[in-house]
Amino acid sequence: MSKQYKVAVVGATGAVGEVMLAILADRRFPVSAVVALASERSAGSVVAFGDDELVVQDLATFDPASIDIALFSAGGAISKEYAPKFAAAGAVVIDNSSTFRYDDDVPLVVSEVNPEAARHRPRGIIANPNCSTMQLMPVLAPIHREYGIERINVATYQSVSGAGRRALEELGRQTAALLSFQDPAPAKFPVQIAFNLIPHIDEFQPNGYTKEEMKLVWETRKILGDASLQVNPTAVRVPVFFGHSEAVHIETRKKITAGEARALLAQAPGVEVVDERKAGGYPTPVTHASGRDPVFVGRIREDLSHPRGLNLWVVADNIRKGAALNAVQIAELLLAEGLPAKAAHG
Ligand code: A2P
């Protein structure tokens, strides 16, 4: 019998944690046990794991000694404090926060693009990229390999689920409030999100960009292993519940035609081309991405204003490929490398 692992999900009650549990169950990850961890507030409540229910335990008092693999999605402060403790106890940590992503000794892995990087993890921590960078990588990596991308212009249209469960609730609440002529009362977002757009995600940086925008610069370079890549990002929150979209413009060293791009992307793992020049012949968060695994790409056009420019429209479920699915796919890489299980479970 193959090995079975004891897996912890930290942030199990959150928007990403819940889907991590669902994907572990759906993909039949070989678990001997799954431990659902969250704050003391949620301890004792239950979360779903396939047809089973797990009782949530308090992270602060949990002993990680028996854990083989820990998936963290409880925010940066929790990762900073607890991920090293889990790693010191011998677990491999797959961390969805930005805490360790830019450290040289922590690999940043997109399962279809740089799986080999996951093997070198001196701190026992593997970082899961930010959702906006994540969905771009399976599309851009094959183009970069064959045509050499020099510059990326990207404007994101990011759904509220990326900001967590309270943000989902806020969009619902504000929408209902506005439709009944009541005050939308922003709480999680700095200004009203319902029927609005907010060009501000994460903190402003000294250079005038937001941290969400800089993540696209830093993470793209790290994952594609090319510090010379030029990335020009604008990140915008939109009143969509699930699914991020990106208007992407690239400039390549060698010209790539729209037909060549379509053919290349049709073969790219994790990517689905939806590119018919008719109404609905393009991916949208609601019609294609929400609740689905692939990264969808459409509206592939050569740039009218640049001899080696190409435009693309890239859409994915930010909670699945953008976070939970890739984390589980990284865990599957650990299986494939034959990670030992602490207890002999078979
Ligand atoms: P809790 O439900 O106990 O607050 P989201 O990104 O959807 O807001 O989810 C955040 C996740 O991180 C939730 O599961 C949340 O658990 C968890 N979390 C937040 N603060 C802590 C904490 N101090 N210790 C453990 N888990 C936490």
Coordinates of C-alpha atoms and ligand atoms in Angstrom, one line a residue:
M1 CA 0.0 0.0 0.0
S2 CA 1.3 3.5 -0.8
K3 CA 2.2 6.0 1.9
Q4 CA -0.5 8.0 3.7
Y5 CA 0.1 11.4 5.2
K6 CA -1.2 13.3 8.1
V7 CA -2.2 16.7 6.7
A8 CA -3.0 19.9 8.5
V9 CA -5.0 22.8 7.0
V10 CA -4.3 26.0 8.8
G11 CA -7.1 28.5 8.2
A12 CA -9.6 25.7 7.6
T13 CA -12.6 27.9 8.2
G14 CA -11.5 30.5 5.6
A15 CA -12.4 31.0 2.0
V16 CA -9.2 29.2 0.8
G17 CA -8.9 26.7 3.6
E18 CA -12.4 25.4 2.9
V19 CA -11.5 24.7 -0.7
M20 CA -8.2 23.2 0.2
L21 CA -10.1 20.6 2.2
A22 CA -12.6 20.0 -0.6
I23 CA -9.8 19.6 -3.2
L24 CA -7.8 17.2 -1.0
A25 CA -10.9 15.1 -0.7
D26 CA -11.9 15.4 -4.4
R27 CA -8.4 14.4 -5.6
R28 CA -8.2 11.6 -3.0
F29 CA -5.0 12.8 -1.6
P30 CA -3.6 9.9 0.4
V31 CA -4.3 11.0 4.0
S32 CA -4.1 9.0 7.2
A33 CA -5.8 12.0 8.9
V34 CA -6.6 15.6 8.2
V35 CA -6.5 18.2 10.9
A36 CA -8.5 21.4 10.6
L37 CA -6.9 24.3 12.4
A38 CA -8.1 27.9 12.9
S39 CA -8.3 30.5 15.7
E40 CA -9.6 29.8 19.2
R41 CA -12.9 31.6 18.0
S42 CA -13.7 28.7 15.6
A43 CA -12.3 25.8 17.8
G44 CA -15.1 23.2 18.2
S45 CA -17.0 24.2 15.0
V46 CA -17.0 21.7 12.1
V47 CA -15.8 21.9 8.5
A48 CA -16.5 19.5 5.6
F49 CA -13.9 17.1 4.4
G50 CA -15.6 15.2 1.5
D51 CA -18.5 13.4 3.2
D52 CA -16.9 13.7 6.6
E53 CA -16.9 16.5 9.1
L54 CA -13.8 17.6 10.9
V55 CA -13.9 19.4 14.3
V56 CA -11.8 22.6 14.1
Q57 CA -8.9 22.8 16.6
D58 CA -7.2 25.8 18.0
L59 CA -3.9 26.4 16.2
A60 CA -2.3 28.1 19.2
T61 CA -2.5 24.9 21.3
F62 CA -2.0 22.3 18.6
D63 CA 1.2 20.1 18.7
P64 CA 2.5 19.7 15.1
A65 CA 4.8 16.8 15.9
S66 CA 2.8 14.2 14.0
I67 CA 2.1 16.4 10.9
D68 CA 3.7 15.4 7.5
I69 CA 2.3 18.2 5.3
A70 CA 0.8 21.5 6.4
L71 CA -1.2 23.8 4.1
F72 CA -1.3 27.3 5.5
S73 CA -3.8 30.0 4.5
A74 CA -4.6 32.0 7.6
G75 CA -2.8 35.3 6.7
G76 CA 0.8 36.4 6.8
A77 CA 1.1 37.0 10.6
I78 CA 0.0 33.4 11.3
S79 CA 2.4 32.0 8.7
K80 CA 5.2 34.0 10.1
E81 CA 4.7 32.7 13.6
Y82 CA 3.6 29.1 13.0
A83 CA 5.0 27.9 9.7
P84 CA 8.6 27.7 11.1
K85 CA 7.2 25.8 14.1
F86 CA 5.5 23.2 11.9
A87 CA 8.7 23.0 9.7
A88 CA 10.9 22.6 12.8
A89 CA 8.6 19.7 13.9
G90 CA 9.3 18.0 10.5
A91 CA 6.3 18.9 8.4
V92 CA 6.7 20.3 4.9
V93 CA 4.8 23.6 4.9
I94 CA 3.0 24.9 1.8
D95 CA 2.3 28.5 2.5
N96 CA -0.3 30.6 0.8
S97 CA 0.8 33.9 2.3
S98 CA 3.4 36.3 1.0
T99 CA 5.5 36.0 4.1
F100 CA 8.3 33.8 2.6
R101 CA 7.7 34.2 -1.1
Y102 CA 10.6 36.5 -1.7
D103 CA 13.2 34.6 0.4
D104 CA 15.9 33.0 -1.7
D105 CA 15.8 29.8 0.3
V106 CA 12.0 29.3 -0.1
P107 CA 10.9 28.0 -3.5
L108 CA 7.9 29.7 -5.2
V109 CA 6.1 27.0 -7.2
V110 CA 3.5 26.8 -9.9
S111 CA 2.9 23.1 -10.3
E112 CA 2.8 23.2 -14.2
V113 CA 5.7 25.7 -14.5
N114 CA 8.6 25.1 -12.1
P115 CA 7.7 21.8 -10.2
E116 CA 11.4 21.0 -9.9
A117 CA 11.9 24.0 -7.6
A118 CA 9.8 22.4 -4.9
R119 CA 12.6 19.8 -4.2
H120 CA 15.0 22.4 -2.9
R121 CA 13.4 23.6 0.3
P122 CA 16.1 24.1 3.0
R123 CA 13.6 25.6 5.4
G124 CA 11.0 23.0 4.9
I125 CA 8.7 25.7 3.5
I126 CA 7.4 26.0 -0.1
A127 CA 5.5 29.2 -1.0
N128 CA 2.4 29.3 -3.1
P129 CA 2.3 32.3 -5.4
N130 CA -0.2 35.2 -5.2
C131 CA -3.4 34.4 -7.2
S132 CA -2.8 37.1 -9.8
T133 CA 0.7 35.8 -10.7
M134 CA -0.4 32.2 -10.4
Q135 CA -2.9 32.3 -13.2
L136 CA -0.6 34.2 -15.5
M137 CA 2.3 31.7 -15.2
P138 CA 0.9 28.6 -17.0
V139 CA 0.0 30.9 -19.9
L140 CA 3.2 33.0 -20.1
A141 CA 5.8 30.3 -19.3
P142 CA 5.5 28.4 -22.6
I143 CA 5.5 31.7 -24.5
H144 CA 8.5 32.9 -22.6
R145 CA 10.4 29.6 -23.3
E146 CA 9.9 29.8 -27.1
Y147 CA 9.6 33.4 -27.9
G148 CA 11.3 35.3 -25.0
I149 CA 9.0 37.7 -23.2
E150 CA 10.7 41.1 -22.7
R151 CA 7.8 43.0 -21.1
I152 CA 4.4 42.3 -19.6
N153 CA 1.7 44.9 -19.2
V154 CA -1.1 43.6 -17.0
A155 CA -4.3 45.0 -15.6
T156 CA -6.1 42.8 -13.2
Y157 CA -9.8 42.5 -12.5
Q158 CA -9.8 40.7 -9.1
S159 CA -12.8 39.2 -7.4
V160 CA -13.6 39.9 -3.8
S161 CA -13.0 36.2 -2.7
G162 CA -9.3 37.0 -2.9
A163 CA -9.8 39.2 0.2
G164 CA -11.4 36.4 2.2
R165 CA -14.7 35.4 3.7
R166 CA -15.6 38.8 5.2
A167 CA -15.0 40.4 1.8
L168 CA -17.5 38.0 0.1
E169 CA -20.0 38.8 2.8
E170 CA -19.4 42.6 2.3
L171 CA -20.1 42.4 -1.5
G172 CA -23.4 40.6 -0.8
R173 CA -24.4 42.9 2.0
Q174 CA -23.6 46.1 0.1
T175 CA -25.4 44.9 -3.0
A176 CA -28.5 44.1 -1.1
A177 CA -28.3 47.4 0.9
L178 CA -27.9 49.5 -2.3
L179 CA -30.8 47.7 -4.0
S180 CA -33.0 48.7 -1.1
F181 CA -31.7 52.3 -1.0
Q182 CA -29.7 51.8 2.2
D183 CA -26.2 52.9 3.2
P184 CA -23.5 50.4 1.8
A185 CA -21.2 51.0 4.9
P186 CA -17.7 49.9 3.8
A187 CA -15.9 47.8 6.4
K188 CA -13.4 45.3 4.8
F189 CA -12.8 47.4 1.7
P190 CA -11.7 51.0 2.0
V191 CA -14.6 52.3 -0.2
Q192 CA -17.8 50.8 -1.5
I193 CA -17.1 47.7 -3.7
A194 CA -20.7 46.8 -4.8
F195 CA -21.3 48.4 -8.2
N196 CA -17.8 49.9 -8.1
L197 CA -14.1 49.3 -8.9
I198 CA -11.2 49.8 -6.5
P199 CA -7.7 50.4 -7.9
H200 CA -6.1 49.5 -4.6
I201 CA -5.3 45.9 -3.4
D202 CA -2.9 45.5 -0.4
E203 CA -0.7 48.2 0.9
F204 CA 0.8 51.1 -1.0
Q205 CA 4.5 50.9 -1.5
P206 CA 7.0 53.8 -1.4
N207 CA 7.2 53.7 -5.3
G208 CA 3.5 54.4 -5.6
Y209 CA 2.5 50.9 -6.6
T210 CA 0.4 48.6 -4.4
K211 CA 1.9 45.5 -2.9
E212 CA -0.5 43.4 -5.0
E213 CA 1.0 45.1 -8.1
M214 CA 4.6 44.5 -6.9
K215 CA 3.8 40.8 -6.2
L216 CA 3.3 40.5 -10.0
V217 CA 6.7 42.0 -10.6
W218 CA 8.6 40.0 -8.0
E219 CA 6.9 36.7 -8.4
T220 CA 6.9 36.6 -12.2
R221 CA 10.6 37.1 -12.2
K222 CA 11.2 34.5 -9.5
I223 CA 9.0 31.8 -11.0
L224 CA 10.2 32.3 -14.6
G225 CA 13.8 32.6 -13.3
D226 CA 14.4 35.8 -15.3
A227 CA 15.3 38.9 -13.3
S228 CA 15.4 40.9 -16.5
L229 CA 11.6 40.6 -17.2
Q230 CA 9.9 44.0 -17.2
V231 CA 6.4 43.9 -15.6
N232 CA 4.1 46.9 -15.6
P233 CA 1.1 46.0 -13.3
T234 CA -2.2 47.7 -12.3
A235 CA -4.3 45.7 -9.8
V236 CA -8.0 46.4 -9.5
R237 CA -10.7 44.9 -7.2
V238 CA -14.0 44.3 -9.0
P239 CA -17.5 43.4 -7.7
V240 CA -17.3 39.7 -8.8
F241 CA -17.5 37.0 -6.2
F242 CA -15.2 34.3 -7.6
G243 CA -12.7 34.4 -10.5
H244 CA -9.9 36.9 -11.4
S245 CA -9.5 38.2 -14.9
E246 CA -6.4 39.9 -16.4
A247 CA -5.9 41.9 -19.5
V248 CA -2.4 41.0 -20.5
H249 CA -0.2 42.6 -23.1
I250 CA 3.2 41.1 -23.8
E251 CA 6.2 42.1 -25.9
T252 CA 8.4 39.2 -27.1
R253 CA 11.9 39.1 -28.5
K254 CA 10.8 36.9 -31.4
K255 CA 7.4 37.7 -32.9
I256 CA 4.6 35.4 -32.0
T257 CA 1.4 35.5 -34.1
A258 CA -2.0 35.0 -32.6
G259 CA -2.3 31.6 -34.4
E260 CA 1.1 30.5 -33.0
A261 CA 0.0 31.6 -29.5
R262 CA -3.3 29.7 -29.8
A263 CA -1.5 26.5 -30.9
L264 CA 1.1 26.8 -28.2
L265 CA -1.4 27.4 -25.4
A266 CA -3.7 24.6 -26.6
Q267 CA -0.8 22.3 -25.6
A268 CA 0.0 24.1 -22.3
P269 CA -0.7 22.0 -19.2
G270 CA -3.4 23.6 -17.0
V271 CA -4.5 26.0 -19.7
E272 CA -7.7 26.0 -21.7
V273 CA -8.1 28.2 -24.8
V274 CA -11.5 29.7 -25.3
D275 CA -11.1 32.0 -28.2
E276 CA -14.0 32.3 -30.6
R277 CA -14.7 35.6 -32.2
K278 CA -18.4 35.6 -31.3
A279 CA -20.6 36.6 -28.4
G280 CA -19.7 34.4 -25.4
G281 CA -16.7 32.9 -27.2
Y282 CA -14.3 34.1 -24.5
P283 CA -13.8 33.2 -20.9
T284 CA -15.5 35.1 -18.0
P285 CA -15.2 34.5 -14.3
V286 CA -18.8 33.4 -14.0
T287 CA -19.3 31.4 -17.2
H288 CA -16.0 29.6 -17.2
A289 CA -13.7 30.0 -14.2
S290 CA -15.7 29.9 -11.1
G291 CA -15.5 26.4 -9.5
R292 CA -13.2 25.1 -12.2
D293 CA -9.5 24.1 -12.3
P294 CA -8.0 25.4 -15.6
V295 CA -6.7 28.8 -16.4
F296 CA -8.7 30.0 -19.4
V297 CA -7.3 32.2 -22.1
G298 CA -9.1 34.1 -24.9
R299 CA -9.2 37.3 -26.9
I300 CA -5.8 36.5 -28.3
R301 CA -4.8 39.3 -30.7
E302 CA -1.7 40.7 -32.2
D303 CA -1.0 44.3 -31.0
L304 CA -1.9 46.9 -33.6
S305 CA 0.7 49.3 -32.2
H306 CA 3.7 47.1 -31.6
P307 CA 5.4 44.7 -34.1
R308 CA 6.1 42.0 -31.4
G309 CA 3.1 42.7 -29.1
L310 CA 0.4 40.2 -28.2
N311 CA -2.8 40.7 -26.2
L312 CA -4.5 38.0 -24.1
W313 CA -7.4 37.8 -21.7
V314 CA -6.7 35.4 -18.8
V315 CA -9.3 34.1 -16.4
A316 CA -9.2 31.6 -13.5
D317 CA -10.8 30.8 -10.2
N318 CA -8.6 32.6 -7.8
I319 CA -9.5 30.4 -4.9
R320 CA -8.8 27.2 -6.8
K321 CA -5.8 27.5 -9.2
G322 CA -5.0 30.9 -7.7
A323 CA -4.6 29.3 -4.2
A324 CA -6.0 26.0 -2.9
L325 CA -5.6 23.9 -6.0
N326 CA -2.0 24.8 -6.6
A327 CA -1.2 24.2 -2.9
V328 CA -2.6 20.7 -3.2
Q329 CA -0.8 20.2 -6.5
I330 CA 2.5 21.1 -4.7
A331 CA 1.5 18.5 -2.0
E332 CA 1.1 16.0 -4.9
L333 CA 4.7 16.8 -6.0
L334 CA 5.8 15.8 -2.6
L335 CA 4.0 12.4 -3.1
A336 CA 5.7 12.0 -6.4
E337 CA 9.1 12.5 -4.9
G338 CA 8.3 9.9 -2.3
L339 CA 8.2 12.1 0.8
P340 CA 8.4 9.8 3.8
A341 CA 5.4 9.6 6.1
K342 CA 6.1 10.0 9.8
A343 CA 3.9 7.1 10.9
A344 CA 3.9 3.9 9.0
H345 CA 0.4 3.9 7.7
G346 CA 0.6 1.2 5.2
Ligands
A2P1 P1 -11.2 31.9 12.1 O1 -12.4 31.4 11.4 O2 -11.0 31.2 13.5 O3 -11.0 33.3 12.2 P2 -10.3 34.3 5.3 O4 -9.1 34.5 4.5 O5 -11.5 33.7 4.6 O6 -10.7 35.5 6.1 O7 -9.9 33.2 6.4 C1 -8.8 33.3 7.3 C2 -8.5 32.0 8.0 O8 -7.5 32.2 8.9 C3 -9.7 31.5 8.8 O9 -9.8 30.1 8.8 C4 -9.4 32.0 10.2 O10 -9.9 31.3 11.3 C5 -7.9 31.8 10.2 N1 -7.3 32.6 11.2 C6 -7.4 34.0 11.4 N2 -6.7 34.3 12.6 C7 -6.2 33.2 13.1 C8 -5.4 32.9 14.3 N3 -5.1 33.9 15.1 N4 -5.1 31.6 14.5 C9 -5.5 30.6 13.7 N5 -6.2 30.9 12.5 C10 -6.6 32.1 12.3

